[in-house]
DNA sequence: TATGAATGAGGATTCATTCAT
DNA sequence: CATGAATGAATCCTCATTCAT
């Protein structure tokens, strides 16, 4: 992948995350990426396509971070920790990605493919939750969607705190959060 | 307050919530409010002022809903339920308000006053949490900001599920959620 | 019809005729029409629609000038004169219209409707020619299309000469041209 | 002359004829010519120079086709046939050249030299007409410019018909057209 | 007071031209 | 020589805002 294409994508991720798609101008992306405005159109058909490409890319990266070293043969509790801690860590290192994904999942600019990719990301999480419910370690009173919503919603807001400096992520806090969120969903 | 001013505000709340401030045009607000575009400028100096006015108004409404019948003389557990269940109910009846507040709290279009109002809303919640920590019913291992983030983040994502139809709010579910989220923050 | 809409159309006719559609910028039309550039989009969806509207309008005016006082009950020779002299006169008074029509009939920017309108204009002429052929006053050796082409082509080039000042239209010349062109197509 | 230069010119002739100078992009010419866009600037200073070069070249080719085997020592009638039939044949084999010349003679992109070349092409024709008038075989009532306009205008429109398939050129039709157009200008 | 036509600054996108490879 | 990636000026079009009615 070209150097310029990559820097355009990074600039777009940062700017779309911070200002939103509609609040970000193409020349602004160009400046942030240190390329000419016209160059963006050499790599992306238009601004909307750029959004979809980076959304798909970042969701894929998130999914890969979930799946990397996933403890398929360990307990649901450990699987939850893998996902939760992985998500917190991911959002520390890729704050803009998480903000981008969270704030644009309902964007009217998303293509069907991008929406589909998002669904498949959720499906992966649902599968784990479902397994936990069958083992009766995750509470059946809570619908799957609620479990994902609580966890993901909490992480996003926590990430904002970490990024804004209101909160500092320590290993202790990470452990506490993992424990607390598990309490919120377990039987 | 004039009838037209009110319908402009309602239209703006709905549209800013759904499409974001930058994705919403003034003529679109005018059409949704069934007024002429020029009329909006009779009541609001400009689009940015309109955002700030409705943000302040909706945050005030939320704060009032928190404070209304607040059980100051009951247990922290009951106070939490009042806030949590109140927030869920508020977001059921005022989905757009919650989305508006959640998605625009970091907007670059907010005035200092609006940011200040947001802070004061958080301060109120922090006060309750602080009291809980002093009574040792809320876990000291969790920073106040983390507790607010977890709760608010969870509610926002849950509200999206309720609104999107993926989840239906029953009294039972509400009770379960209240219980679960309390488990996430209590000692 | 609004004053501004009309002046936009007049400006566009003049400019599209002189510089061609692609060589004419919207701000140039706006300046020529003494309106703001944005105003053009209040009346015409886009530049292409503007072209189609004026093409249809000018072709209609030409057709009406053909049909006005058309001597249906006179000889083909007189009918030819009516059309030929009418066309020359029309192109004197509406030089830009004729240039617009002539230079944009094969434009890739024309809508199906506009192409259709052009065809119907030709159909009217063909009908007259056909009648002349049946009366054996117009030469059968010449296909209808050739007759229309010769006459229309000649008029367009003559109009350029009149407009450029290389030729001056007198009543005598008009009569001569009518006589000569008739000789070119009659038996 | 380089192979590439020639294919650039051929591509430009075809595209400028079909889409007009302003409607033709340099990359489009490059693609049609199967060369890189930058290569065009190796042979032509800029797009405008390219237009002028091909205009001059095609007008020269037309002039040469007029002058080749020109029957200087035959009758004006035969000279007219040579020119008229030559022009029709030229426009059959070089439709794009004729369209290019016809549609760009008044272009604002032409250099003085190109305009001058066009004038000299007309001058050659005028000379013949003038001779015909002196011999009183061409009608003095018709100004020279009118004669050229009628003939050239007719040929251009006829060429469009032949090219569009509405008319098919046969030897008979060619003879008829020659005869008819001569009738239009002769005494 | 209410309107919506009018405006022009600003944003998305294209394309003539350059230049490093 | 040839290329095509890169550029930014210029183009089409939108929309926040104004103002005459």
Coordinates of C-alpha atoms (C1' of nucleotides) in Angstrom, one line a residue, chain D residues 25-27 41 47, chain E residues 15-19:
Chain D
X25 CA -9.6 16.2 -21.2
X26 CA -5.9 15.7 -21.8
X27 CA -6.0 12.3 -20.0
X41 CA 3.5 17.7 -23.2
X47 CA -3.7 21.6 -24.9
Chain E
dC15 C1' -8.1 18.3 -14.8
dA16 C1' -4.2 20.9 -17.1
dT17 C1' 0.3 20.6 -16.2
dT18 C1' 4.7 19.3 -13.9
dC19 C1' 8.4 16.3 -12.6

